[in-house]
Short mmCIF file of C-alpha atoms in Angstrom, two decimals:
data_model
loop_
_atom_site.label_atom_id
_atom_site.label_comp_id
_atom_site.label_asym_id
_atom_site.label_seq_id
_atom_site.Cartn_x
_atom_site.Cartn_y
_atom_site.Cartn_z
CA MET A 1 157.88 137.50 121.47
CA PRO A 2 159.34 133.97 121.74
CA THR A 3 160.88 132.39 118.67
CA LEU A 4 159.05 129.37 117.23
CA ASN A 5 160.41 126.30 115.52
CA ARG A 6 158.84 126.67 112.07
CA GLY A 7 158.38 122.91 111.80
CA SER A 8 155.96 122.93 114.72
CA GLU A 9 153.94 125.91 113.57
CA PHE A 10 150.25 125.16 113.07
CA ARG A 11 149.88 127.96 110.49
CA ILE A 12 146.85 129.54 112.09
CA GLY A 13 148.66 132.44 113.73
CA ARG A 14 146.82 135.21 111.99
CA PHE A 15 143.52 133.80 113.33
CA CYS A 16 144.86 132.80 116.76
CA PRO A 17 147.80 135.01 117.89
CA GLY A 18 147.93 133.48 121.36
CA TYR A 19 148.77 129.96 120.15
CA ILE A 20 152.56 130.60 120.18
CA CYS A 21 152.89 130.05 123.94
CA THR A 22 151.68 126.45 123.69
CA HIS A 23 153.60 125.53 120.58
CA ARG A 24 155.04 122.44 122.29
CA ARG A 25 151.57 120.85 122.36
CA LEU A 26 150.80 121.68 118.78
CA PRO A 27 152.84 119.10 116.80
CA ARG A 28 151.04 116.25 118.57
CA LEU A 29 147.64 117.90 118.19
CA LYS A 30 148.41 118.81 114.60
CA SER A 31 149.35 115.21 113.79
CA LEU A 32 146.18 113.85 115.38
CA LEU A 33 143.91 116.31 113.66
CA HIS A 34 145.69 115.77 110.34
CA ARG A 35 145.07 112.02 110.56
CA LEU A 36 141.44 112.48 111.50
CA LEU A 37 140.90 114.97 108.70
CA LYS A 38 142.54 112.60 106.21
CA LEU A 39 140.28 109.75 107.34
CA THR A 40 137.25 112.02 107.00
CA LEU A 41 138.16 112.77 103.41
CA ILE A 42 138.62 109.08 102.70
CA THR A 43 135.22 108.20 104.12
CA ASP A 44 133.60 110.92 102.02
CA ARG A 45 134.86 109.08 98.97
CA CYS A 46 133.43 105.76 100.14
CA PRO A 47 129.83 106.61 101.08
CA THR A 48 128.42 103.14 100.48
CA SER A 49 130.41 101.52 103.28
CA VAL A 50 128.45 101.50 106.51
CA TRP A 51 131.45 101.50 108.82
CA LYS A 52 133.11 104.30 106.90
CA GLN A 53 129.95 106.38 107.12
CA THR A 54 129.89 105.75 110.87
CA MET A 55 133.54 106.78 111.18
CA ALA A 56 132.89 109.90 109.14
CA VAL A 57 130.09 110.99 111.47
CA PHE A 58 132.19 110.20 114.55
CA ILE A 59 135.17 112.15 113.25
CA SER A 60 133.01 115.06 112.17
CA LEU A 61 131.71 115.25 115.73
CA PHE A 62 135.11 114.69 117.35
CA LEU A 63 137.05 117.32 115.45
CA PRO A 64 135.00 120.33 116.55
CA LEU A 65 135.11 118.96 120.09
CA ALA A 66 138.90 118.76 119.88
CA PHE A 67 139.11 122.32 118.62
CA SER A 68 136.80 123.47 121.41
CA ILE A 69 139.02 121.83 124.06
CA TYR A 70 142.04 123.43 122.45
CA ALA A 71 140.32 126.81 122.60
CA PHE A 72 139.58 126.41 126.31
CA ILE A 73 143.23 125.52 126.95
CA LEU A 74 144.31 128.69 125.22
CA LEU A 75 141.75 130.78 127.07
CA SER A 76 142.90 129.41 130.41
CA GLU A 77 146.63 129.87 129.73
CA PHE A 78 146.64 133.26 128.04
CA LYS A 79 145.29 135.54 130.71
CA ASN A 80 147.30 138.43 129.33
CA THR A 81 146.17 138.00 125.77
CA SER A 82 144.32 140.99 124.41
CA ARG A 83 140.51 141.02 124.18
CA THR A 84 140.76 141.37 120.39
CA ALA A 85 142.99 138.31 120.14
CA MET A 86 140.62 136.32 122.31
CA LYS A 87 137.70 137.37 120.13
CA LYS A 88 139.58 136.16 117.05
CA LEU A 89 140.29 132.87 118.79
CA VAL A 90 136.62 132.33 119.65
CA ASN A 91 135.57 133.27 116.11
CA PHE A 92 138.11 130.87 114.67
CA THR A 93 136.92 128.01 116.89
CA THR A 94 133.30 128.75 116.01
CA ALA A 95 134.18 128.72 112.32
CA ILE A 96 135.88 125.33 112.64
CA LEU A 97 132.89 123.97 114.56
CA THR A 98 130.50 125.25 111.90
CA LEU A 99 132.66 123.86 109.10
CA PHE A 100 132.65 120.30 110.39
CA ALA A 101 129.07 120.37 111.61
CA SER A 102 127.96 121.52 108.18
CA ASN A 103 129.83 118.57 106.71
CA ILE A 104 127.27 116.36 108.43
CA VAL A 105 124.19 118.43 107.63
CA PHE A 106 124.88 119.87 104.21
CA SER A 107 127.32 117.57 102.48
CA HIS A 108 125.74 116.13 99.35
CA GLY A 109 126.48 115.01 95.86
CA VAL A 110 125.64 112.23 93.49
CA ILE A 111 126.49 109.07 95.39
CA PRO A 112 125.38 105.54 94.56
CA VAL A 113 121.97 104.65 95.95
CA SER A 114 121.82 101.33 97.77
CA GLU A 115 118.15 101.06 98.71
CA PRO A 116 117.33 97.47 99.68
CA ALA A 117 114.38 95.93 97.88
CA ASP A 118 111.27 95.90 100.06
CA LYS A 119 109.78 92.40 99.86
CA ASP A 120 106.33 93.74 100.72
CA ARG A 121 106.29 96.11 97.74
CA LEU A 122 108.34 94.21 95.16
CA ILE A 123 106.74 93.91 91.73
CA GLN A 124 107.42 90.30 90.81
CA PHE A 125 106.61 88.38 87.65
CA PRO A 126 108.21 85.18 86.39
CA ASP A 127 110.28 84.79 83.27
CA THR A 128 108.51 82.92 80.48
CA LYS A 129 109.85 79.91 78.60
CA LYS A 130 111.25 82.15 75.87
CA TYR A 131 111.87 85.53 77.50
CA LYS A 132 113.05 87.45 80.54
CA THR A 133 110.20 89.45 82.07
CA ILE A 134 111.56 92.97 82.57
CA VAL A 135 109.59 95.26 84.89
CA LEU A 136 109.85 98.75 83.36
CA ASP A 137 108.51 102.17 84.32
CA PRO A 138 109.19 104.27 81.19
CA HIS A 139 107.64 107.59 82.25
CA THR A 140 108.72 109.45 85.40
CA HIS A 141 109.72 113.01 86.33
CA SER A 142 112.04 114.84 88.72
CA THR A 143 112.73 118.45 89.68
CA PHE A 144 114.47 118.90 86.33
CA SER A 145 111.03 119.47 84.81
CA ASP A 146 107.80 119.51 86.84
CA GLY A 147 108.56 116.71 89.30
CA GLU A 148 108.93 117.23 93.02
CA VAL A 149 111.95 115.05 93.85
CA TRP A 150 115.61 114.80 92.88
CA PRO A 151 116.52 112.10 90.31
CA THR A 152 118.26 110.02 92.98
CA ILE A 153 114.89 109.48 94.66
CA ARG A 154 113.58 107.86 91.48
CA ILE A 155 116.45 105.38 91.62
CA GLY A 156 115.82 104.61 95.28
CA GLU A 157 112.11 104.04 94.65
CA ALA A 158 112.83 101.79 91.67
CA LEU A 159 115.18 99.65 93.75
CA LYS A 160 112.63 99.36 96.55
CA ASP A 161 109.94 98.33 94.06
CA GLY A 162 112.21 95.77 92.44
CA LEU A 163 112.06 97.37 89.00
CA ASP A 164 114.40 96.06 86.34
CA ALA A 165 114.41 99.27 84.30
CA ILE A 166 113.34 102.91 84.58
CA ALA A 167 113.41 106.05 82.46
CA ILE A 168 113.35 109.60 83.87
CA THR A 169 111.65 111.50 81.06
CA GLU A 170 111.73 115.23 81.74
CA HIS A 171 109.55 117.63 79.80
CA LEU A 172 111.71 119.39 77.25
CA GLU A 173 109.52 122.48 76.91
CA TRP A 174 107.63 122.63 80.21
CA GLN A 175 110.13 123.85 82.81
CA PRO A 176 108.44 125.34 85.91
CA HIS A 177 111.60 124.99 88.03
CA LEU A 178 113.96 126.61 85.55
CA ALA A 179 114.46 129.78 87.60
CA ASP A 180 115.50 127.71 90.63
CA ILE A 181 117.32 124.90 88.82
CA PRO A 182 118.81 126.21 85.57
CA HIS A 183 120.18 123.33 83.53
CA PRO A 184 121.25 124.08 79.97
CA ASP A 185 122.23 120.42 79.64
CA ARG A 186 118.95 118.51 79.29
CA ASN A 187 120.72 115.22 79.90
CA ARG A 188 121.42 116.27 83.48
CA ALA A 189 118.61 114.32 85.18
CA TYR A 190 119.60 111.13 83.37
CA ASN A 191 123.28 111.59 84.23
CA ILE A 192 122.50 112.14 87.91
CA ALA A 193 120.25 109.08 87.97
CA LEU A 194 122.81 106.95 86.15
CA LYS A 195 125.55 107.94 88.58
CA ALA A 196 123.27 107.38 91.56
CA ASN A 197 122.47 103.91 90.28
CA GLY A 198 126.13 103.00 90.65
CA LYS A 199 126.71 99.26 90.49
CA ASN A 200 123.06 98.33 90.97
CA ASP A 201 121.69 96.15 88.18
CA LEU A 202 118.79 98.53 87.54
CA ILE A 203 118.71 99.56 83.87
CA VAL A 204 118.51 103.36 83.60
CA ILE A 205 117.20 104.38 80.17
CA PRO A 206 117.82 107.87 78.75
CA GLY A 207 114.64 109.64 77.71
CA SER A 208 112.69 112.89 77.37
CA GLU A 209 109.09 113.98 77.00
CA ILE A 210 108.23 116.06 73.95
CA THR A 211 105.53 118.36 75.30
CA ARG A 212 103.12 120.09 72.93
CA ASN A 213 99.47 120.95 72.59
CA ALA A 214 97.13 118.80 70.48
CA PRO A 215 97.32 117.28 67.95
CA ALA A 216 100.87 116.18 68.79
CA SER A 217 100.27 116.33 72.56
CA HIS A 218 102.87 114.58 74.73
CA ILE A 219 105.29 111.99 73.35
CA ASN A 220 108.00 110.12 75.23
CA ALA A 221 111.27 109.32 73.50
CA LEU A 222 113.39 106.53 75.01
CA PHE A 223 116.97 105.44 74.25
CA ILE A 224 117.94 108.89 73.01
CA SER A 225 121.61 109.81 72.75
CA ASP A 226 121.29 113.57 73.42
CA ALA A 227 118.22 115.35 74.78
CA ASN A 228 119.73 118.73 73.89
CA LYS A 229 119.19 118.02 70.20
CA LEU A 230 115.45 117.70 70.78
CA ILE A 231 114.97 121.33 71.78
CA ARG A 232 116.01 124.59 70.16
CA ASN A 233 118.35 126.55 72.39
CA PHE A 234 117.31 130.04 73.41
CA GLU A 235 117.74 132.29 76.43
CA PRO A 236 114.44 133.09 78.17
CA LYS A 237 114.02 136.70 79.22
CA ASP A 238 112.43 135.56 82.45
CA PRO A 239 113.11 131.92 83.44
CA SER A 240 110.33 132.14 86.04
CA ASP A 241 107.73 132.77 83.32
CA THR A 242 106.98 129.10 82.61
CA ARG A 243 104.26 129.76 80.07
CA ALA A 244 106.37 132.18 78.03
CA TYR A 245 109.24 129.69 78.03
CA TYR A 246 106.92 126.90 76.90
CA ASN A 247 105.45 129.01 74.11
CA ALA A 248 108.90 129.95 72.84
CA ALA A 249 110.23 126.39 73.06
CA SER A 250 107.17 125.03 71.26
CA LYS A 251 107.81 127.04 68.11
CA TRP A 252 109.94 124.22 66.71
CA PRO A 253 107.40 122.08 64.78
CA PRO A 254 106.66 118.84 66.65
CA GLN A 255 107.10 116.75 63.52
CA GLU A 256 110.69 117.94 63.26
CA VAL A 257 111.29 116.96 66.89
CA VAL A 258 109.82 113.51 66.22
CA ASN A 259 112.10 113.17 63.21
CA ALA A 260 115.12 114.29 65.26
CA ALA A 261 114.35 111.71 67.96
CA ASN A 262 114.07 108.96 65.34
CA GLU A 263 117.45 109.98 63.96
CA GLN A 264 118.83 109.06 67.40
CA GLY A 265 117.19 105.64 67.18
CA ALA A 266 114.61 106.49 69.82
CA PHE A 267 111.50 104.51 70.73
CA LEU A 268 108.59 106.97 70.79
CA PHE A 269 105.18 106.50 72.38
CA TRP A 270 102.07 108.65 72.66
CA ASN A 271 101.38 109.62 76.28
CA HIS A 272 97.97 109.61 78.02
CA ALA A 273 96.07 109.81 74.71
CA TRP A 274 92.78 110.25 76.62
CA TRP A 275 94.03 113.27 78.60
CA GLY A 276 91.15 115.51 79.62
CA GLN A 277 92.97 118.65 78.48
CA ASP A 278 92.81 117.33 74.91
CA PHE A 279 89.62 115.27 75.18
CA PRO A 280 87.29 116.52 77.94
CA ASN A 281 85.07 113.44 77.63
CA GLY A 282 88.04 111.11 78.06
CA ILE A 283 87.48 109.49 74.67
CA PRO A 284 90.44 110.11 72.36
CA ILE A 285 90.06 110.73 68.65
CA VAL A 286 93.23 109.84 66.81
CA PRO A 287 94.60 112.91 64.98
CA GLU A 288 96.21 112.62 61.58
CA PHE A 289 99.54 113.50 63.21
CA HIS A 290 99.62 110.19 65.09
CA ILE A 291 98.05 108.12 62.31
CA SER A 292 100.71 109.31 59.89
CA ASN A 293 103.60 108.83 62.29
CA ALA A 294 102.41 105.35 63.28
CA LYS A 295 102.08 104.38 59.62
CA ASN A 296 105.59 105.66 58.90
CA LYS A 297 107.03 103.89 61.97
CA LEU A 298 108.01 107.19 63.59
CA ILE A 299 105.82 106.65 66.66
CA HIS A 300 106.00 103.14 68.00
CA GLY A 301 103.87 102.83 71.13
CA ILE A 302 100.94 104.19 73.11
CA GLU A 303 100.16 104.45 76.80
CA ILE A 304 97.04 102.55 77.81
CA ALA A 305 97.57 102.98 81.56
CA ASN A 306 98.96 106.13 83.15
CA GLY A 307 98.93 106.80 86.87
CA GLY A 308 95.50 105.93 88.21
CA SER A 309 93.72 105.68 84.87
CA TYR A 310 93.30 103.05 82.17
CA SER A 311 91.87 103.73 78.70
CA GLU A 312 90.06 101.02 76.77
CA GLU A 313 89.96 103.37 73.78
CA ALA A 314 93.73 103.80 73.85
CA PHE A 315 94.05 100.01 73.99
CA GLN A 316 91.97 99.74 70.81
CA ILE A 317 93.98 102.51 69.13
CA GLY A 318 97.14 100.57 69.92
CA LEU A 319 95.72 97.44 68.32
CA ASP A 320 94.44 99.33 65.26
CA LEU A 321 97.72 101.17 64.62
CA GLY A 322 100.02 98.31 65.56
CA LEU A 323 101.56 100.20 68.48
CA THR A 324 103.37 98.74 71.47
CA LEU A 325 101.20 98.83 74.60
CA MET A 326 102.68 100.80 77.50
CA GLY A 327 101.85 101.17 81.20
CA VAL A 328 103.51 103.97 83.18
CA SER A 329 103.43 105.74 86.53
CA ASP A 330 104.09 109.26 85.19
CA VAL A 331 105.04 109.96 88.79
CA HIS A 332 105.84 113.55 89.79
CA GLY A 333 105.78 113.30 93.58
CA LEU A 334 106.62 110.19 95.56
CA ILE A 335 105.56 106.68 94.60
CA ASP A 336 104.48 106.22 98.23
CA TRP A 337 102.15 109.21 97.96
CA ASP A 338 100.52 108.14 94.72
CA TYR A 339 100.27 104.36 95.03
CA SER A 340 100.45 103.46 98.75
CA PRO A 341 102.70 100.40 98.35
CA ASP A 342 102.57 99.88 102.12
CA GLU A 343 98.86 99.12 101.66
CA GLY A 344 99.39 96.74 98.75
CA GLY A 345 99.28 99.27 95.92
CA HIS A 346 101.77 99.48 93.08
CA ARG A 347 102.70 101.75 90.20
CA PRO A 348 101.51 100.80 86.69
CA VAL A 349 104.36 99.18 84.77
CA THR A 350 105.22 97.72 81.40
CA LEU A 351 106.23 94.06 81.52
CA VAL A 352 108.72 93.70 78.68
CA LEU A 353 109.37 90.22 77.30
CA ALA A 354 113.04 90.60 76.46
CA LYS A 355 115.60 88.10 75.20
CA SER A 356 118.05 89.12 77.91
CA ARG A 357 118.34 91.52 80.82
CA SER A 358 120.00 94.40 78.99
CA GLN A 359 119.10 97.82 77.68
CA ALA A 360 119.63 96.70 74.09
CA SER A 361 117.32 93.74 74.58
CA VAL A 362 114.63 95.89 76.21
CA ARG A 363 114.82 98.28 73.28
CA GLU A 364 114.50 95.42 70.77
CA ALA A 365 111.47 94.00 72.61
CA LEU A 366 109.71 97.38 72.73
CA PHE A 367 110.16 97.88 69.00
CA ASP A 368 108.82 94.34 68.48
CA GLY A 369 105.77 95.05 70.66
CA ARG A 370 106.43 92.31 73.24
CA THR A 371 104.77 93.88 76.29
CA VAL A 372 102.02 93.27 78.81
CA VAL A 373 100.71 96.15 80.94
CA TRP A 374 100.22 95.63 84.69
CA PHE A 375 97.65 98.12 86.08
CA LYS A 376 96.15 97.69 89.55
CA ASN A 377 94.98 94.03 89.42
CA LEU A 378 94.61 93.98 85.64
CA LEU A 379 96.85 92.59 82.90
CA VAL A 380 96.48 93.94 79.35
CA GLY A 381 98.32 92.74 76.27
CA HIS A 382 98.29 90.98 72.93
CA ARG A 383 97.09 87.38 73.13
CA GLU A 384 100.43 85.75 72.28
CA HIS A 385 102.29 87.74 74.94
CA MET A 386 99.53 87.27 77.49
CA ASP A 387 99.53 83.51 76.94
CA GLU A 388 103.30 83.43 77.54
CA LEU A 389 102.96 85.28 80.83
CA LEU A 390 99.93 83.34 82.10
CA SER A 391 101.58 80.00 81.36
CA ALA A 392 104.61 81.08 83.38
CA SER A 393 102.52 82.48 86.25
CA LEU A 394 100.15 79.57 86.92
CA ASP A 395 101.07 75.93 87.32
CA VAL A 396 99.47 72.75 88.64
CA THR A 397 101.75 71.38 91.34
CA ASN A 398 99.56 68.49 92.44
CA ALA A 399 96.58 66.54 91.11
CA SER A 400 95.67 63.45 93.09
CA TYR A 401 92.97 61.17 94.42
CA SER A 402 93.22 60.11 98.02
CA GLY A 403 92.16 56.67 99.17
CA LYS A 404 88.94 55.57 97.50
CA SER A 405 87.72 59.13 96.83
CA LYS A 406 86.69 60.14 93.32
CA VAL A 407 87.04 63.83 94.19
CA LEU A 408 90.25 65.21 92.75
CA SER A 409 92.50 67.44 94.86
CA MET A 410 94.20 69.95 92.58
CA GLU A 411 96.77 72.52 93.69
CA ILE A 412 97.42 75.60 91.56
CA LYS A 413 100.52 77.67 92.27
CA ASN A 414 100.64 81.38 91.39
CA VAL A 415 104.16 82.87 91.17
CA SER A 416 103.08 86.36 90.07
CA ASP A 417 101.79 89.55 91.71
CA VAL A 418 98.29 89.11 90.25
CA ASN A 419 95.34 87.90 92.28
CA PHE A 420 93.90 85.93 89.37
CA GLN A 421 90.15 85.79 88.92
CA LEU A 422 89.42 82.56 87.03
CA LYS A 423 86.07 81.50 85.58
CA ASN A 424 85.58 77.80 84.94
CA LYS A 425 84.82 77.06 81.27
CA THR A 426 84.49 73.27 81.57
CA ASP A 427 81.65 70.97 82.66
CA TYR A 428 83.46 70.03 85.83
CA THR A 429 82.13 71.40 89.10
CA PHE A 430 83.93 72.01 92.37
CA ILE A 431 83.42 71.24 96.02
CA GLY A 432 83.61 74.39 98.11
CA ASP A 433 83.87 76.77 95.15
CA ALA A 434 81.59 78.13 92.46
CA ASP A 435 82.74 78.59 88.87
CA ILE A 436 84.73 81.72 89.75
CA LEU A 437 87.96 81.13 91.65
CA GLU A 438 90.56 83.46 93.09
CA ILE A 439 94.17 82.29 92.93
CA LYS A 440 96.03 84.69 95.19
CA GLN A 441 99.43 86.14 94.41
CA HIS A 442 102.45 84.05 95.40
CA GLU A 443 100.30 81.34 96.96
CA THR A 444 99.22 77.80 96.21
CA SER A 445 95.46 77.29 96.19
CA GLU A 446 93.67 73.96 96.41
CA ILE A 447 90.49 73.24 94.50
CA ARG A 448 88.49 70.02 94.75
CA VAL A 449 87.14 68.83 91.42
CA LYS A 450 84.22 66.42 91.02
CA THR A 451 85.45 64.28 88.13
CA GLY A 452 82.65 61.68 88.41
CA THR A 453 84.98 58.76 87.84
CA ARG A 454 88.67 58.40 88.42
CA ARG A 455 90.71 59.78 85.56
CA LYS A 456 94.37 59.58 84.60
CA ARG A 457 94.60 63.23 83.59
CA ILE A 458 92.80 66.50 84.31
CA ASP A 459 92.57 69.49 81.94
CA LEU A 460 90.75 72.64 82.97
CA GLN A 461 90.04 75.72 80.88
CA PHE A 462 89.58 79.08 82.59
CA GLU A 463 88.66 82.55 81.44
CA VAL A 464 90.95 85.04 83.19
CA LEU A 465 88.58 87.83 84.21
CA ASN A 466 91.36 90.29 85.04
CA ALA A 467 93.43 89.78 81.88
CA LEU A 468 92.44 91.46 78.61
CA VAL A 469 93.68 90.60 75.11
CA LYS A 470 91.23 92.99 73.45
CA PRO A 471 88.79 95.51 74.89
CA LYS A 472 86.11 93.49 76.71
CA GLN A 473 87.75 90.20 75.69
CA HIS A 474 89.41 88.15 78.41
CA ALA A 475 92.41 85.91 78.11
CA GLU A 476 92.12 82.17 78.67
CA VAL A 477 94.44 79.75 80.40
CA TYR A 478 94.62 75.97 80.34
CA LEU A 479 95.75 74.12 83.45
CA GLY A 480 96.35 70.39 83.22
CA SER A 481 98.26 67.58 84.87
CA LYS A 482 98.58 63.83 85.17
CA ILE A 483 96.76 62.46 88.19
CA ARG A 484 98.31 60.45 90.99
CA VAL A 485 96.56 58.08 93.37
CA LEU A 486 97.54 58.37 97.03
CA ASN A 487 96.88 55.57 99.51
#
């Protein structure tokens, strides 16, 4: 057997015994493959760069091709090589091909999500004079409880929808995927989502869902520091027995869990209070558990919109108990499945009037109750917060008479996502419109007002038919402007 220069050895002899007769070609091939492999590893560490991703795919395709060519060279030159050696060579080449091909198909990990915002599905509301309007979805799920998607999907959806903040709130006790995805660390979904968010300015809020039967029912806890401290650790005999796991996990009294969450400084809110499992007629009766905790400031909010349903009774409970009003998606599958954003739909959200765009400011605003709920084409909130948002959303951009006309042309600009339904509350009448007007989202609408005589100023009062400040009580908005005369 010829003697090899050890410096040129490719160190695959035990897999490919015939390689020694072409050792002169190997240093050059080794150097090329080494550089390509090194570049592949570099691109794996920089997944957000488009050109590096492209290079990674190219290299991953080129390397197996290079090994295949090398194998054919060996097969053509080593006619005397034993059948066993040739079989090892083919197996080795196949293994290399599989290795790099699998790098394309199966490589994964928590990498930053860079979903571009979709302008056709963005949820957009203006800041008010005093506050930043933060679009928040505080109740979502992933495969780490009973959701159907990985936490990274939640981040991608939030970015597409233009959310400012999101919380992935996994059930602590209800774990139907535990046998397939064991996760003793209950902060795992949050950590994955946070890492996936990367340098995006989306605010990812840590949270969990305390999941019990009535009277406690389901309660979300946001801004927690450690989800593991909200559940008693135990080893289930059969992780696939979801009901047995739930029953065992639920033995810790819910009041103690509520207390533990408050010790972490959490913001707690009562989920879907009208849930049919607890109230078959859809009309919630407030249990003493929630009355007591609301009175003692241990539960701070209540959902009034969840998924595809809105509860007027929950709205009234929130007003009676002084709870922050919340709107949530409670999404388990895909946002696109549940809300059809491509057809103009959107998830329910909580519009938080925060002092700044930060997690601390969002937390402060929630505890202070500064929210408006956006559900379908309906706004729901306390009067003072609703007035703030309406004033920021609607503005008179032009009020003028033209020539000798005494009919006023008035342009109203809407910079929000709401198609406002306005009912005229003044004695003025309009040309071309009845007393009920629609001011479409992100458009400027013209109305022609019969003022009788020329005036220097116009002030109109409208009832906003799709904005509630109490059950069955609509918000009002005043739109006024000085009047110009155009020649």
